[in-house]
N, CA and C of each residue as an Amber inpcrd file, in Angstrom:
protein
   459
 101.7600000  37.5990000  95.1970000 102.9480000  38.2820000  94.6990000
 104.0540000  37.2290000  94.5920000 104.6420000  36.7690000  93.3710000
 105.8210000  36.2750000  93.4040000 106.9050000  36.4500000  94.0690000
 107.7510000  35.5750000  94.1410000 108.9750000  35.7810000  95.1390000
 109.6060000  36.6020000  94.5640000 110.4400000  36.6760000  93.2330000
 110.8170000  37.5730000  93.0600000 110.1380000  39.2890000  92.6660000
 109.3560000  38.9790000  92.7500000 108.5910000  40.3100000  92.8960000
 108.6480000  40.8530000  94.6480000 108.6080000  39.7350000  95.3500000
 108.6010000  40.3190000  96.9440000 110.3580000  40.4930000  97.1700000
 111.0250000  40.3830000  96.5730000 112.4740000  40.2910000  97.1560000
 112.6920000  41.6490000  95.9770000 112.5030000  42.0170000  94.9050000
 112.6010000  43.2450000  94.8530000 111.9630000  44.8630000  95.3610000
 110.3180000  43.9860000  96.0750000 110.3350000  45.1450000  96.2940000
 110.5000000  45.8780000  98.0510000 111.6030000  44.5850000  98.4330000
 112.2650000  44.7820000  99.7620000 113.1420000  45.0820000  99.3810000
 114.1690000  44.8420000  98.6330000 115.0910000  45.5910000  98.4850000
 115.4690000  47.3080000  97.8510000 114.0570000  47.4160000  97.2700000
 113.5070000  48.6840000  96.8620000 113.3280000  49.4570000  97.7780000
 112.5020000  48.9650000  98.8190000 111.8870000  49.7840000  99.9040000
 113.3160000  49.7510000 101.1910000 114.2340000  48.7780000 100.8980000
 115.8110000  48.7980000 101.7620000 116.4040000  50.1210000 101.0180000
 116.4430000  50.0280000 100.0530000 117.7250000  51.2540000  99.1780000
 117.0380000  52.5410000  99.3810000 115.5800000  52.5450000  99.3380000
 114.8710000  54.0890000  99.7260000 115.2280000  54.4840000 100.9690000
 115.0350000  53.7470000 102.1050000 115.5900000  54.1200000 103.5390000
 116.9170000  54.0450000 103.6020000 118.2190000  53.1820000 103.2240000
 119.2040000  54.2210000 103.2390000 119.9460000  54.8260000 102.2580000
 119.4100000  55.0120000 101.6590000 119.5370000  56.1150000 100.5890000
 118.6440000  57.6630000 101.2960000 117.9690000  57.4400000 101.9890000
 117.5050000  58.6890000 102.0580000 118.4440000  59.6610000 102.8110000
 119.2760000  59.3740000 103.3570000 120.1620000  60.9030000 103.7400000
 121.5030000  61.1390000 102.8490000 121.3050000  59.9070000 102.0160000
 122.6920000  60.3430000 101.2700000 121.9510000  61.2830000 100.1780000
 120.5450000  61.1520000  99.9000000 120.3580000  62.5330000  99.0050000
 120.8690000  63.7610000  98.5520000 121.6660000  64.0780000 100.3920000
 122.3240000  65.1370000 100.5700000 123.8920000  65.1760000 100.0100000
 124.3580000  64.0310000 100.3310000 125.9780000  63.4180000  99.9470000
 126.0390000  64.0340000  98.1670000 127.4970000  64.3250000  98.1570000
 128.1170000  64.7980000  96.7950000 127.9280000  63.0020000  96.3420000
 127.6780000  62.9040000  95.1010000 127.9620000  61.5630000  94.8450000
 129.1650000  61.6090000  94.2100000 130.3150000  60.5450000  94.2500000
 131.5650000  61.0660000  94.1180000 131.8700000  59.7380000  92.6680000
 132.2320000  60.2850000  91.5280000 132.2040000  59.3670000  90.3630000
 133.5110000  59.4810000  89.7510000 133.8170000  58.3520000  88.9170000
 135.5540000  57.7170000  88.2330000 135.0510000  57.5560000  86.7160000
 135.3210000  57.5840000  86.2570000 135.1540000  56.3200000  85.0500000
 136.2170000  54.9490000  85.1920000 135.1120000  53.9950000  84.7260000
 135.7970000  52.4120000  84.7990000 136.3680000  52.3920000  83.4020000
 137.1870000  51.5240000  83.7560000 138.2990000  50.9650000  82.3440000
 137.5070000  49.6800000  81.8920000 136.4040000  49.1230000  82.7530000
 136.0290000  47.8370000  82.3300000 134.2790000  47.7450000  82.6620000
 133.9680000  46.7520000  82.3700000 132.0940000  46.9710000  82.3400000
 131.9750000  46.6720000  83.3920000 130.5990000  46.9810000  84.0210000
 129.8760000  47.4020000  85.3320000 130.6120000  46.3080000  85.8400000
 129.9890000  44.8420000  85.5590000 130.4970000  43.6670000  86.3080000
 131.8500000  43.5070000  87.1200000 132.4690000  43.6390000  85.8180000
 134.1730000  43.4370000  86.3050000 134.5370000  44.8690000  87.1030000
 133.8640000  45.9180000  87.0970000 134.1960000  46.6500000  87.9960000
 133.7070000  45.9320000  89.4450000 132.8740000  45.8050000  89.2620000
 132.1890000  45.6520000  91.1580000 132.8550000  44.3610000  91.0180000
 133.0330000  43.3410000  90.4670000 133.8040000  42.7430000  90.6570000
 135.5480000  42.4660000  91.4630000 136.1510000  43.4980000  90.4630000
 137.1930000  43.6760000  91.2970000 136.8430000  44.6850000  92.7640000
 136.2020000  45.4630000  92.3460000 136.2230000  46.6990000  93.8130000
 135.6370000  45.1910000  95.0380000 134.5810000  44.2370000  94.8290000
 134.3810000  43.4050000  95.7850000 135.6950000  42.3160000  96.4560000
 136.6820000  42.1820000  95.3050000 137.5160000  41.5230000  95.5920000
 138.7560000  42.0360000  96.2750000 138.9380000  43.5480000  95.8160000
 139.7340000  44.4460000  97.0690000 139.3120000  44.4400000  98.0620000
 137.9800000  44.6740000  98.6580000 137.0630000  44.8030000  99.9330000
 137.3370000  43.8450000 100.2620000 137.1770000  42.6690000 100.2250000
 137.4920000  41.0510000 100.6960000 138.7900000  40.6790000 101.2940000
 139.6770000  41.6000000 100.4830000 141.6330000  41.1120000 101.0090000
 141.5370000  42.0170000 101.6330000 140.8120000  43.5270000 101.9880000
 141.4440000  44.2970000 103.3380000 140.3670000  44.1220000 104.5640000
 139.6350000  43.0610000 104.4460000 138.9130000  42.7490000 105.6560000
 137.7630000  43.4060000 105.6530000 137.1710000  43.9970000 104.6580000
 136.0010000  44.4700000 104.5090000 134.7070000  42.9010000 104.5890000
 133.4010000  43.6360000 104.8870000 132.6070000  42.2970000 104.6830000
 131.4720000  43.1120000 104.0330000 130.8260000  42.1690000 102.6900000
 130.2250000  42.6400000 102.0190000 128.9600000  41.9260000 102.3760000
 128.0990000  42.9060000 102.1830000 126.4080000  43.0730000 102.9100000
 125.7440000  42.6240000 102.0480000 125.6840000  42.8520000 100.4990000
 124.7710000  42.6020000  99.4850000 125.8870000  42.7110000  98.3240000
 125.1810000  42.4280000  97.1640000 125.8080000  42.8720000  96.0020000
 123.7380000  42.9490000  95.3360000 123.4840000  43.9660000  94.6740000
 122.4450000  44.0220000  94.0790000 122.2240000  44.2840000  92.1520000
 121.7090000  43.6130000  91.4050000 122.1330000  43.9070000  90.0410000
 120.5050000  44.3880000  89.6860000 120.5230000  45.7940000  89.4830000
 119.1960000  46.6610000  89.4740000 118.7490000  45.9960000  87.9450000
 119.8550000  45.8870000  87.4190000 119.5960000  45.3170000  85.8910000
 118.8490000  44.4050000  85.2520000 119.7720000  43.2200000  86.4550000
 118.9800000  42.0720000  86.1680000 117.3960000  42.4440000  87.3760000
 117.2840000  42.6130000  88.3180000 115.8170000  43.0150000  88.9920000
 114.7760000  43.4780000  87.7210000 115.1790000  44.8790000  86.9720000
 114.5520000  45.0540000  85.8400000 114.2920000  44.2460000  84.8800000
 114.8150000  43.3570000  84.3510000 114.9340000  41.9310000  83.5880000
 113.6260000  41.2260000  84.1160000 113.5900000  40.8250000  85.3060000
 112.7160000  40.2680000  86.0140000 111.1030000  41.0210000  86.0500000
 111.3720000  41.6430000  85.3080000 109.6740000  42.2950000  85.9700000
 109.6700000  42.5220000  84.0260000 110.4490000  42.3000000  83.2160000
 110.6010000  42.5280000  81.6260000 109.8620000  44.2650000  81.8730000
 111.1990000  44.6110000  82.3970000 111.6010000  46.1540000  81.9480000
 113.2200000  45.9520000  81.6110000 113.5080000  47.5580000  81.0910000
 115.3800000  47.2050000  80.8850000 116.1870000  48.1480000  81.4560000
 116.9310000  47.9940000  81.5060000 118.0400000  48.5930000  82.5220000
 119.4090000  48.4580000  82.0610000 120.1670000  49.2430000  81.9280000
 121.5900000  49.1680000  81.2680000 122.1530000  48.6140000  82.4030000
 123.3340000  48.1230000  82.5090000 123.6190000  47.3210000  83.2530000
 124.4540000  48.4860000  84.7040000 123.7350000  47.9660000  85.9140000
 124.0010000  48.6970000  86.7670000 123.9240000  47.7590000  87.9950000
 125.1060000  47.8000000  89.0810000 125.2730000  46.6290000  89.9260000
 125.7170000  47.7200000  91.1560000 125.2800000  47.0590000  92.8140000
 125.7040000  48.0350000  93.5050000 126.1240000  47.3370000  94.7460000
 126.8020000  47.6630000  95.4860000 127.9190000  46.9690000  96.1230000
 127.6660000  47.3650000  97.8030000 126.9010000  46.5140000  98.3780000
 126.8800000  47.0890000  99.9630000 127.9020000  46.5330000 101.2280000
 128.6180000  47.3040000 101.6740000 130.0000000  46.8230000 102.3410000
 130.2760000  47.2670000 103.2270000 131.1650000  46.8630000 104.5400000
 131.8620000  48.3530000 105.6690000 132.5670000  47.2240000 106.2810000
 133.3480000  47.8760000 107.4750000 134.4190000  47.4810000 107.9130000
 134.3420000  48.1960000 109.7530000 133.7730000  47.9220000 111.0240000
 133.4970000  47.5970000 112.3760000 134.8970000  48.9340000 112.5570000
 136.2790000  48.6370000 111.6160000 137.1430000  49.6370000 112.6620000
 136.6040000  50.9660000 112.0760000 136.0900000  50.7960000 110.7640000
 136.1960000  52.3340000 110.0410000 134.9500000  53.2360000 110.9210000
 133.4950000  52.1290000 110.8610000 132.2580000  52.4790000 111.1370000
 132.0020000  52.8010000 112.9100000 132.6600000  52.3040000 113.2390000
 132.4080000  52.2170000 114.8260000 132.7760000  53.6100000 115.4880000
 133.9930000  53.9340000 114.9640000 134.8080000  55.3870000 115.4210000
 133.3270000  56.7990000 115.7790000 132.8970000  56.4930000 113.9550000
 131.9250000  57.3840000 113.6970000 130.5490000  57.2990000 114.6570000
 130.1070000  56.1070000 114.5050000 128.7180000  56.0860000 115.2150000
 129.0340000  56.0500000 116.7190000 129.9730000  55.8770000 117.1640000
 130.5740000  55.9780000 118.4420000 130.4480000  57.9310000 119.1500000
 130.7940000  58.6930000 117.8480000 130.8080000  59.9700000 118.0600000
 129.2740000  60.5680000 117.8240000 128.6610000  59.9350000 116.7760000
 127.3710000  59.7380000 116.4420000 126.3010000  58.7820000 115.9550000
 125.6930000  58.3140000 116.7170000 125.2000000  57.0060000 116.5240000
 124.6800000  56.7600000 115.6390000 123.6050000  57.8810000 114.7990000
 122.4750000  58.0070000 114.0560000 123.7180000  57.9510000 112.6150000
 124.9360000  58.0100000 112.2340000 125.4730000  57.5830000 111.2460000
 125.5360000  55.9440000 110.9650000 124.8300000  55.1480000 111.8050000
 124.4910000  54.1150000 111.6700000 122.9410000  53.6860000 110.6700000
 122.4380000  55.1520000 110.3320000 121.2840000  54.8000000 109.3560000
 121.9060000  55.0860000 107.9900000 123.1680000  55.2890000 107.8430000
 123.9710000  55.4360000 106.6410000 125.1530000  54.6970000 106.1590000
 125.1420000  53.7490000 107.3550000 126.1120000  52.7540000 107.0000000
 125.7740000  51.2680000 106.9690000 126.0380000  50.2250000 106.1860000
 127.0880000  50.5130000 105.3320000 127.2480000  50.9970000 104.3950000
 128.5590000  51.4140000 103.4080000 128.8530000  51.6470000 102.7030000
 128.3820000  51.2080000 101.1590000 127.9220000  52.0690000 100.3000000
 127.8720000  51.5950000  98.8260000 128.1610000  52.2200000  98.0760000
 128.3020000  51.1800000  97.2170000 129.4260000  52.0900000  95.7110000
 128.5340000  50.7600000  94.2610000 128.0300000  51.9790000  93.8440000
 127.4670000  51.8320000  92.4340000 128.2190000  52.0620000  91.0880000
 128.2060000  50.7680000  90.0590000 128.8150000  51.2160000  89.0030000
 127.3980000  50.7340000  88.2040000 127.2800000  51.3460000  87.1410000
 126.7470000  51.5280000  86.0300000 127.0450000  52.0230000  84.7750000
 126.3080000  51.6870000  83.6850000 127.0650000  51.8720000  81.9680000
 125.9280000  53.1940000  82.0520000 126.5160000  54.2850000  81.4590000
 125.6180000  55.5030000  80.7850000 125.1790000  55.2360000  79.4820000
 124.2080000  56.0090000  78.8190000 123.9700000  56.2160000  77.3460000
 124.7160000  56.1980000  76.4680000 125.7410000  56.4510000  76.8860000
 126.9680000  56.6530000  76.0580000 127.8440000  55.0140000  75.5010000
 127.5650000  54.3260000  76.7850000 128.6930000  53.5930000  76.4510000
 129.6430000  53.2720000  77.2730000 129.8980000  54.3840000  78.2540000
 130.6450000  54.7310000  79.3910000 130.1730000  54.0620000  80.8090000
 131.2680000  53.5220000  81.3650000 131.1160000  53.0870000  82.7380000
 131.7000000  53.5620000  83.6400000 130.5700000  53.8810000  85.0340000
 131.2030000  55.0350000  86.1550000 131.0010000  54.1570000  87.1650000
 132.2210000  54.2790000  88.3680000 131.8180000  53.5230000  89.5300000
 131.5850000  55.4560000  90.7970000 130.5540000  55.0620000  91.3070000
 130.5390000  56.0380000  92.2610000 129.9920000  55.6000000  93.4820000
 130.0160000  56.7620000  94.3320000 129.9510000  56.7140000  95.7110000
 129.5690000  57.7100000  96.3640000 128.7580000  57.6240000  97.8960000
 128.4480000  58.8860000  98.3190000 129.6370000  59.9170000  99.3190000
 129.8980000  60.8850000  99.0430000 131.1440000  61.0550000  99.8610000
 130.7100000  61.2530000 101.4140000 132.5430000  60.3720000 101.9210000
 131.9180000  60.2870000 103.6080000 131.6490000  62.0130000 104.0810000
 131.8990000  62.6580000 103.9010000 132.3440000  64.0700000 104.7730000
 130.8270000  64.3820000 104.5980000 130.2550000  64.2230000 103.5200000
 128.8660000  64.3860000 103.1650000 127.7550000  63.6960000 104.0840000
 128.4520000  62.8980000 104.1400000 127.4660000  61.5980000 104.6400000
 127.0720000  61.7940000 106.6820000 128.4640000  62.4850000 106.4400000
 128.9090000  62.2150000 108.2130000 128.4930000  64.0630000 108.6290000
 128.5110000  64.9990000 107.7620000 128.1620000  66.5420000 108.5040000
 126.3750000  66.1850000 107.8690000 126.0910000  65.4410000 107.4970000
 124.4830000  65.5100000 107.2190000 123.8090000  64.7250000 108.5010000
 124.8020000  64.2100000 109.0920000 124.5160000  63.6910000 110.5170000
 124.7710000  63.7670000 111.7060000 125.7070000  65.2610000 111.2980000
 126.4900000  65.7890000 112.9510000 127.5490000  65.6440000 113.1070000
 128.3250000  65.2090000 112.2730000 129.8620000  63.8720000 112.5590000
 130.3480000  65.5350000 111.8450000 131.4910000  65.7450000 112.5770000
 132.0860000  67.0810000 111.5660000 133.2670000  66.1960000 110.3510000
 133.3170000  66.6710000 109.4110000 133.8840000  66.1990000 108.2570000
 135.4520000  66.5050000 108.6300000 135.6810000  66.4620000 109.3070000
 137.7990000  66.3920000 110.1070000 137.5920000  66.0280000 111.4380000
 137.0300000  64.9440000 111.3420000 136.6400000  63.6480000 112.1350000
 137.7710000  62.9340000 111.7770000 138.9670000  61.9430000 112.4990000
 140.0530000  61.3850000 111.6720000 139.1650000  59.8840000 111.1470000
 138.1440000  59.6240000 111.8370000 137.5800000  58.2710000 111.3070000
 136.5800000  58.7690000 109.9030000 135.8330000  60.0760000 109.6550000
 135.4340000  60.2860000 108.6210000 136.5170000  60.3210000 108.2950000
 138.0250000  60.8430000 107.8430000 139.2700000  61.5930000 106.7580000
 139.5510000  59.8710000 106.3740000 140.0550000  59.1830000 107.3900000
 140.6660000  57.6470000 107.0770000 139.4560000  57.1980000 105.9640000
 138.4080000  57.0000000 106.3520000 137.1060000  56.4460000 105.7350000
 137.1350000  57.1330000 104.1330000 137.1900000  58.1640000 104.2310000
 136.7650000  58.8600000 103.0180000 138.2760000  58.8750000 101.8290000
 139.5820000  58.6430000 102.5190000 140.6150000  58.7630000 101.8070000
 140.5670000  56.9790000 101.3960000 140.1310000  55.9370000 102.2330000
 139.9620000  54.6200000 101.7480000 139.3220000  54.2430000 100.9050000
 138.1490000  55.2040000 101.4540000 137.0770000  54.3040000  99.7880000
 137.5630000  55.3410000  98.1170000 138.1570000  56.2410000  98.4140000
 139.1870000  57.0480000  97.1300000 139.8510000  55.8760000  96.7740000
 140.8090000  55.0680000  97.3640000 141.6520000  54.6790000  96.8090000
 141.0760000  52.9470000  97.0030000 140.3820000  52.5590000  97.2990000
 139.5680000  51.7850000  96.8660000 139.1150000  51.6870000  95.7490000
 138.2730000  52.1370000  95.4290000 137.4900000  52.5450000  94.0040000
 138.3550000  53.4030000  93.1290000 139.6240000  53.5380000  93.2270000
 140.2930000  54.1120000  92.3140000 141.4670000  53.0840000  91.4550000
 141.4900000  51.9930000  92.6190000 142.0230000  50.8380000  92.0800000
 141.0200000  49.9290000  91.3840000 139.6500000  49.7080000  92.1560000
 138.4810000  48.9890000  91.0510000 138.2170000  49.1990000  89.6240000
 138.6820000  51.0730000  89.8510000 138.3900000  51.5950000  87.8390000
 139.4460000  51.5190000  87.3030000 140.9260000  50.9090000  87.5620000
 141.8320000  51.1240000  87.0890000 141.2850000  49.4950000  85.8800000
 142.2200000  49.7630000  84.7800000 142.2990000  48.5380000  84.0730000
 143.1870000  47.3700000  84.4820000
């Protein structure tokens, strides 16, 4: 198996396990003013000035490229922050199989580019954490205005 064939399909078999309880999560979507890139782009470069530390950046696009399949361009952003995350898994530990944080932008059929996300309140009552938790409300009102400044133009 090629390398890049083994590094996608760890990161395949990474995004299935935590992705699997956000199944449940509202996925929470914007439209971008700018293409996938320069979105996760800037949203990575906000995360960076408020002390966030970013885990991965993954481009499903280019992965598809690599195996010559195609993929509209779709990039996804793995990130968190020790004061936001700790509160929570502190109250419930097992919200630690849902963190960190990611926020996916991708181009639709259309033409159109959406940055989204799984919502925390979702994320955190699918794991016991009650959703007026002040570390879920802080968490969930940050990554709003996070990603609301990434889709801005």
């Amino acid at each position: 198996m090629s390398m890049i064939r083994r590094v996608l399909v760890t990161l395949s078999t990474a995004a299935v396990l935590l992705g699997a309880n956000a199944a449940s999560a509202e996925l929470l979507r914007k439209e971008s003013a700018s293409t996938v890139k320069v979105t996760i782009d800037k949203l990575e470069t906000i995360l960076k000035e408020r002390g966030f530390t970013i885990f991965a950046r993954v481009d499903h696009a280019a992965g598809a490229k690599s195996v010559n399949q195609e993929l509209r361009p779709t990039e996804l952003l793995i990130f968190g922050n020790p004061q936001g995350g700790t509160p929570m898994m502190q109250v419930e530990q097992t919200m630690g199989a849902s963190l960190p944080l990611r926020a996916l932008a991708w181009q639709d059929a259309a033409g159109k580019v959406w940055l989204g996300y799984d919502a925390v309140a979702d994320i955190a009552t699918s794991r016991g954490l009650s959703k007026e938790h002040p570390a879920v409300v802080r968490t969930g009102e940050a990554l709003k205005a996070l990603t609301d400044a990434a889709a801005k133009p």
